[in-house]
mmCIF file of C-alpha atoms in Angstrom:
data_model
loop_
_atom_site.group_PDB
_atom_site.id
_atom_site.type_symbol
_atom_site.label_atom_id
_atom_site.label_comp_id
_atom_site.label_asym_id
_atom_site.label_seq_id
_atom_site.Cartn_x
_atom_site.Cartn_y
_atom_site.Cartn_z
ATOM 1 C CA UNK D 1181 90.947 -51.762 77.803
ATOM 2 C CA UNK D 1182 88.128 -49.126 77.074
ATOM 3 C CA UNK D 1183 86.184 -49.485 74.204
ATOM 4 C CA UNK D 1184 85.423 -46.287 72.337
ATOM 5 C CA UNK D 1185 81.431 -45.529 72.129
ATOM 6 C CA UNK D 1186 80.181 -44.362 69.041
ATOM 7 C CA UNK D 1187 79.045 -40.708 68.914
ATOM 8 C CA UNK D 1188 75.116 -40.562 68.230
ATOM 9 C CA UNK D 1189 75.462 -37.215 68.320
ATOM 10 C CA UNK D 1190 76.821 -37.059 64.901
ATOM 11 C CA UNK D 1191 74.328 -36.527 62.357
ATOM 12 C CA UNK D 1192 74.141 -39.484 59.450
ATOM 13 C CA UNK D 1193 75.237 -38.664 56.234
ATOM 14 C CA UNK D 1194 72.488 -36.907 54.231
ATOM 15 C CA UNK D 1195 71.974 -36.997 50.536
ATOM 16 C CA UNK D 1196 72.604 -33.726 48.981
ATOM 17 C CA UNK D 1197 69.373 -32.103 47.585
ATOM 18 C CA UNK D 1198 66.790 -34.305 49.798
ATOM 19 C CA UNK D 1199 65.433 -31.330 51.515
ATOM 20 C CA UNK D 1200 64.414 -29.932 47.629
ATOM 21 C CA UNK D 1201 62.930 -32.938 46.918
ATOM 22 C CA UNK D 1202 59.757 -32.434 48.861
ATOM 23 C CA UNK D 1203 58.449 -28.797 48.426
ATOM 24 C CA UNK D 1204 58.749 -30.119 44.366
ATOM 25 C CA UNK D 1205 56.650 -32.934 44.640
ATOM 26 C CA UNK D 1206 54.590 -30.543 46.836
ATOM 27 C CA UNK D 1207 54.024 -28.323 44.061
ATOM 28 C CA UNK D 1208 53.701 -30.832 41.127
ATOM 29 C CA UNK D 1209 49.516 -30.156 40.720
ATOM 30 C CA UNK D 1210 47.864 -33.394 41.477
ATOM 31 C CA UNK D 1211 45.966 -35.782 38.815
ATOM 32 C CA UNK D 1212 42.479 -34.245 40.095
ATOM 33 C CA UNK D 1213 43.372 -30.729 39.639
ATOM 34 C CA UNK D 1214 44.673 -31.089 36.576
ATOM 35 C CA UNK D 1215 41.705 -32.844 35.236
ATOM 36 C CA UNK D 1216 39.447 -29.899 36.600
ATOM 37 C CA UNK D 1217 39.878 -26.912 34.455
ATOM 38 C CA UNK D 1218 39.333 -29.427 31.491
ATOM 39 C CA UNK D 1219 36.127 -30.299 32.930
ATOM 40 C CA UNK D 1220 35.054 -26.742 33.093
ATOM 41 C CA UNK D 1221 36.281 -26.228 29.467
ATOM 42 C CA UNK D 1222 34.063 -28.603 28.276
ATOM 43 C CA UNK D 1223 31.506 -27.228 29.827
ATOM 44 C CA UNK D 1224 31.482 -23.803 29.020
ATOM 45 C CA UNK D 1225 31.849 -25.386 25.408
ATOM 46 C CA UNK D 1226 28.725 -27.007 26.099
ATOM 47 C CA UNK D 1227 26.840 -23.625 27.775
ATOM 48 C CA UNK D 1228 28.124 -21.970 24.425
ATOM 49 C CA UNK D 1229 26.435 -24.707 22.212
ATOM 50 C CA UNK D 1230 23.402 -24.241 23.654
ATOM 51 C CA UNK D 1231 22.756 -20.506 24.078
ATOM 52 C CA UNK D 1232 23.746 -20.408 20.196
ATOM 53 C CA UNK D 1233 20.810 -22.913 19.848
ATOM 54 C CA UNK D 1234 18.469 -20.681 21.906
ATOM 55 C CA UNK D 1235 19.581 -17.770 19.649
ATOM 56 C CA UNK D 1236 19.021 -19.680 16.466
ATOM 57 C CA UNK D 1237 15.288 -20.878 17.917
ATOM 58 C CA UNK D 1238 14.440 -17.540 19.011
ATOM 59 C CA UNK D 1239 15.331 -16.154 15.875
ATOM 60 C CA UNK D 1240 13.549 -18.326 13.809
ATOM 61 C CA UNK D 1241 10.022 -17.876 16.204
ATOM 62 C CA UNK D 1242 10.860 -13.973 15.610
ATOM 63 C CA UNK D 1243 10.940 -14.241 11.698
ATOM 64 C CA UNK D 1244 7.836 -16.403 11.940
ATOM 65 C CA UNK D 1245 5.820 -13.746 14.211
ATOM 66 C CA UNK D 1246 6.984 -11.402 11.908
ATOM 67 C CA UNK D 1247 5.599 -13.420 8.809
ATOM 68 C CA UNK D 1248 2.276 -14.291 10.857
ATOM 69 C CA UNK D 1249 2.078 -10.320 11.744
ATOM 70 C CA UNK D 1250 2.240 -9.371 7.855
ATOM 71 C CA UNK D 1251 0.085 -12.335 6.432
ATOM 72 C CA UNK D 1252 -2.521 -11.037 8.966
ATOM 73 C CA UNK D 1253 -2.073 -6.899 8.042
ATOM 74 C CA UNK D 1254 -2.532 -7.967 4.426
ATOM 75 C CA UNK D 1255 -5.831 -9.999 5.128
ATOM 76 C CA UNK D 1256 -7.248 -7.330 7.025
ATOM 77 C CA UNK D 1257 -6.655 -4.897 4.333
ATOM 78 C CA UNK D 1258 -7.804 -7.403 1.551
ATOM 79 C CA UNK D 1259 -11.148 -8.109 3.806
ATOM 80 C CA UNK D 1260 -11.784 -4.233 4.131
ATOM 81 C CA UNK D 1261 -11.212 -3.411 0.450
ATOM 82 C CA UNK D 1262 -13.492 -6.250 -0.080
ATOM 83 C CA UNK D 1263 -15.843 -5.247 2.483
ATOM 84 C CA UNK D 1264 -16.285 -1.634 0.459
ATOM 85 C CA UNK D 1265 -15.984 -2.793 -2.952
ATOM 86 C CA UNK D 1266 -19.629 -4.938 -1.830
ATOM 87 C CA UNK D 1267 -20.957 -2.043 -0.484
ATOM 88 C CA UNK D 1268 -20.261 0.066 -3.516
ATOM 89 C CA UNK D 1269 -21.561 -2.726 -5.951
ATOM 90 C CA UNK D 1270 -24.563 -3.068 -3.358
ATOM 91 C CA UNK D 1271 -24.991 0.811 -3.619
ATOM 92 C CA UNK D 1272 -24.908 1.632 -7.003
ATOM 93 C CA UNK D 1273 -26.971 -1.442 -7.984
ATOM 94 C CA UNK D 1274 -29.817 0.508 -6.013
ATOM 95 C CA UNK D 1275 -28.771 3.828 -7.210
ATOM 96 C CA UNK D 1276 -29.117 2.361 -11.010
ATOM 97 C CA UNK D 1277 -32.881 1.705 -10.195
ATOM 98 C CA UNK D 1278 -33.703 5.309 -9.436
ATOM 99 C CA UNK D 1279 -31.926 6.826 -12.646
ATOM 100 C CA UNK D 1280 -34.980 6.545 -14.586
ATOM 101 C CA UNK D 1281 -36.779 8.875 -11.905
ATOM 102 C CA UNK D 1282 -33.777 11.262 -11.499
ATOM 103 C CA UNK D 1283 -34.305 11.671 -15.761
ATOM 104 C CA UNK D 1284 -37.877 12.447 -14.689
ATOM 105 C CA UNK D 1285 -37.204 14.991 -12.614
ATOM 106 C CA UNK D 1286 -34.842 16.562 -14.181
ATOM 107 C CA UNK D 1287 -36.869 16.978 -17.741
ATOM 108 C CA UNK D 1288 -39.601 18.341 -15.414
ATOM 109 C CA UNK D 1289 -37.562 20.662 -14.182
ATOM 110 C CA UNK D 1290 -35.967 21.842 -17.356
ATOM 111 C CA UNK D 1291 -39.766 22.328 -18.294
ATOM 112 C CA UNK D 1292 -40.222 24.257 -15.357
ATOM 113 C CA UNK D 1293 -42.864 21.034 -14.012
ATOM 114 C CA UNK D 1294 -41.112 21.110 -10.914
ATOM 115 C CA UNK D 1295 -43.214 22.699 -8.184
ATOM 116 C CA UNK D 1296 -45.241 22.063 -5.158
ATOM 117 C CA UNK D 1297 -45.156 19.008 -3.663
ATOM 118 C CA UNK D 1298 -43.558 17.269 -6.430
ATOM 119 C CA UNK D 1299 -40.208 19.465 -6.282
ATOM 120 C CA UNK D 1300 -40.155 19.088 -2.095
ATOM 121 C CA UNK D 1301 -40.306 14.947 -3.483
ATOM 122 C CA UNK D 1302 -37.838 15.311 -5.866
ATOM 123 C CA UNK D 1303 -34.812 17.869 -3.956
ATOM 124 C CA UNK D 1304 -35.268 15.059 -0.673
ATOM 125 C CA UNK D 1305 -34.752 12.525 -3.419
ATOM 126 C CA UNK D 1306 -31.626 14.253 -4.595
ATOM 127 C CA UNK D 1307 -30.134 14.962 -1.179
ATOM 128 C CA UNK D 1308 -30.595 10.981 -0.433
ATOM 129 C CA UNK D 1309 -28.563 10.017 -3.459
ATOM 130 C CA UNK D 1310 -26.013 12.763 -2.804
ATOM 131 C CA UNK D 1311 -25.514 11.380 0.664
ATOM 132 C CA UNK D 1312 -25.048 7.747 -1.029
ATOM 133 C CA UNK D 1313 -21.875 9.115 -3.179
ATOM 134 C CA UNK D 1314 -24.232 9.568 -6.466
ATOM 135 C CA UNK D 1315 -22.405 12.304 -8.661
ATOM 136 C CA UNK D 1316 -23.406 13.838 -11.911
ATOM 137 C CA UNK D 1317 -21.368 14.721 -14.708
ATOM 138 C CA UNK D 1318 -20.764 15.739 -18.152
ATOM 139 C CA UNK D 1319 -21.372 19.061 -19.373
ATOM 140 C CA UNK D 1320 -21.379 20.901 -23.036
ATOM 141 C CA UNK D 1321 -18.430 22.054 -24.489
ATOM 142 C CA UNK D 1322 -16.305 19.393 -22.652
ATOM 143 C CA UNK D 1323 -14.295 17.253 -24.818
ATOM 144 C CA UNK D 1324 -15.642 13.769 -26.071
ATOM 145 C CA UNK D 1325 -13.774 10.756 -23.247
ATOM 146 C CA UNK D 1326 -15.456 7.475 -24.847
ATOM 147 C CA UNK D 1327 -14.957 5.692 -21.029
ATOM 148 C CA UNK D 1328 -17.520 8.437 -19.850
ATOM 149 C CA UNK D 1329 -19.039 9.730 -22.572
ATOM 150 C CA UNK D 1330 -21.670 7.905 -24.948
ATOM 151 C CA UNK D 1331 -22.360 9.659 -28.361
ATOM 152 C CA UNK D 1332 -26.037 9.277 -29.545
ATOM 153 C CA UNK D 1333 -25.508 11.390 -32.154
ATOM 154 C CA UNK D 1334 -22.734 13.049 -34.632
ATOM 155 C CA UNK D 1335 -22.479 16.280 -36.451
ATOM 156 C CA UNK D 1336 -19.320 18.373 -37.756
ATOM 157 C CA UNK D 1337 -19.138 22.051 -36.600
ATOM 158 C CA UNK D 1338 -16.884 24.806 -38.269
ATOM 159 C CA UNK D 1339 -15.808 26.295 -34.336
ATOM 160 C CA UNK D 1340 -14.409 22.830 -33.029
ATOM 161 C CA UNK D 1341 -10.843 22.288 -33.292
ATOM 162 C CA UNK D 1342 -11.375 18.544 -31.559
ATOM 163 C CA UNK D 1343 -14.389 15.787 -30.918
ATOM 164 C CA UNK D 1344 -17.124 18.257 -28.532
ATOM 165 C CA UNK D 1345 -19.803 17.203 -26.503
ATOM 166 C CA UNK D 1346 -22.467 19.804 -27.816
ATOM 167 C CA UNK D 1347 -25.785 18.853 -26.177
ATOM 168 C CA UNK D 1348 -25.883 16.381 -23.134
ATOM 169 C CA UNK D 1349 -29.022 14.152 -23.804
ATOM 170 C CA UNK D 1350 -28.737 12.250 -20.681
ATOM 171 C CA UNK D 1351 -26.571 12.858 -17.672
ATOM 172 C CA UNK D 1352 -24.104 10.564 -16.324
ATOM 173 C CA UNK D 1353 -23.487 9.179 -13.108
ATOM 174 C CA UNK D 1354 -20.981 7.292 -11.004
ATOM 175 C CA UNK D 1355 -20.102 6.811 -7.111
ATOM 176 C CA UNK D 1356 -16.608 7.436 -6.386
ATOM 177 C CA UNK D 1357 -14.463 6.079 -9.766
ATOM 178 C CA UNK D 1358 -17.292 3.786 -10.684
ATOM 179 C CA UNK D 1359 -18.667 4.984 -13.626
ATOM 180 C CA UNK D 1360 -22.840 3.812 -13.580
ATOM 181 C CA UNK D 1361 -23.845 4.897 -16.381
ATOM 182 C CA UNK D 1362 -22.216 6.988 -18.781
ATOM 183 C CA UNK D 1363 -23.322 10.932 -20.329
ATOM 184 C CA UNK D 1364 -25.261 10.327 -23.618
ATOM 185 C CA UNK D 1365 -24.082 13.145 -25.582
ATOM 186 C CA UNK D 1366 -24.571 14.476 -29.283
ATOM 187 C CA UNK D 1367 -20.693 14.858 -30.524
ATOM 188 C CA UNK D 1368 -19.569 17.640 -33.273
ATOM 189 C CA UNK D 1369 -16.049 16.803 -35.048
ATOM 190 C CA UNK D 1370 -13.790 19.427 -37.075
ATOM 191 C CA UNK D 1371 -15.006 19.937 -40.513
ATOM 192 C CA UNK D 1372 -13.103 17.150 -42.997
ATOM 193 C CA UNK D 1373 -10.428 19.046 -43.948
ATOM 194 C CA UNK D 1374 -10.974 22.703 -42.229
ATOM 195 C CA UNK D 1375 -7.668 23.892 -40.751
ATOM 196 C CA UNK D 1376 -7.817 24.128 -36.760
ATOM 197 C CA UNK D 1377 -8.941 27.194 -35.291
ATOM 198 C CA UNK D 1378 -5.447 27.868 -33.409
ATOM 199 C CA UNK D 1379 -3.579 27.624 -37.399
ATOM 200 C CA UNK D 1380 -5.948 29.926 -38.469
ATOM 201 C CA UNK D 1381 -5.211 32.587 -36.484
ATOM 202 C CA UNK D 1382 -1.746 31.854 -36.447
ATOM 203 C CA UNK D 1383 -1.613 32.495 -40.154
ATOM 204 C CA UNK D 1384 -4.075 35.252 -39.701
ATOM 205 C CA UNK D 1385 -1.112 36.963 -37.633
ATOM 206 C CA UNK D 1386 1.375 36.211 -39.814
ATOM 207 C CA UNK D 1387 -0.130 37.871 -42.944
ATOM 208 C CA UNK D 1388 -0.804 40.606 -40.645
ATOM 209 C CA UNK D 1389 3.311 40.881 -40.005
ATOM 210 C CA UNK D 1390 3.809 40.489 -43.698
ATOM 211 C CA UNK D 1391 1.653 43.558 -44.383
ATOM 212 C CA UNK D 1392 2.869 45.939 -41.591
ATOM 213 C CA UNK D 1393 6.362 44.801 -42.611
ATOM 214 C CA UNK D 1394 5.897 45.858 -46.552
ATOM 215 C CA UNK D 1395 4.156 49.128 -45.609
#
């Protein structure tokens, strides 16, 4: 009696779906690579964090240049203006000494004094105190400004329609707005009630009308 061999040819029995089994748990991302672009999240976060600090720091150090750069324009400009405002007191300080001998010279030369020697002296004087900013002023006829203007003496004139400097007694001086000493004037005010010179003619010219109008 032959016994029957098995065939091993005959493949065993698979499960159905086995071979899809592996390429999916192939593909399923492993712990490590999901944990990676996590990682780099963070970090970026991190990068972001601290450029925005940077930016914030380096904005701050800008506005404080800026502040330093303005504090220092304005103390230069406050030293200069300083600096000039000494030399102008310094200046006219000296300039006050020598008004008594610019009054001398100029009575001598309203007397016609002023020659020879004396009037070479007294023109390089001049020129010197020219060249230091030393200006002369008031003049008659101009109207009476109390800030530059001191009145000696007072009179009332018919042909003045408002306070006049009529004679200058002494001249004034001043360097640049700085007022050294002011004109000493004699002053002449309107008549106490005399009608300006302007109404005057102006009702001078209407009687005039009136007239040529009747005729």
């Amino acid at each position: 009696m032959t016994e029957e061999t098995p065939d091993f040819d005959e493949k065993p029995d698979v499960p159905s779906g086995s071979d899809d089994a592996e390429p999916k748990a192939a593909a399923t991302p492993s712990e490590e690579e999901t944990a990676a672009p996590a990682g780099d999240g963070q970090q970026t976060a991190a990068l972001t964090a601290q450029l925005d600090q940077v930016r914030t720091a380096l904005s701050e150090r800008t506005s404080d240049l800026q502040r330093l750069q303005a504090e220092y324009q304005n103390y230069r400009r406050r030293v200069e203006r300083d600096r000039v405002a000494v030399k102008e007191v310094a200046v006219a300080g000296l300039l006050a000494e020598l008004l008594p001998v610019l009054d001398d010279v100029g009575r001598a030369r309203e007397h016609g004094e002023l020659v020879g020697g004396f009037k070479s002296v007294a023109e390089s004087l001049e020129t010197v105190v020219a060249k230091l900013g030393l200006q002369q002023f008031g003049k008659e006829g101009e109207p009476f400004d109390p800030t530059i203007h001191e009145a000696l003496m007072h009179s009332y004139a018919p042909d003045v329609t408002e306070t006049t400097c009529v004679a200058i007694l002494q001249p004034g001086y001043r360097i640049g707005e700085r007022t050294i000493r002011p004109a000493r004037v004699a002053v002449a005010e309107p008549q106490p009630g005399a009608a300006p010179a302007a109404a005057k003619e102006e009702k001078a010219d209407d009687e005039e009308s009136g007239g040529t109008e009747e005729v």
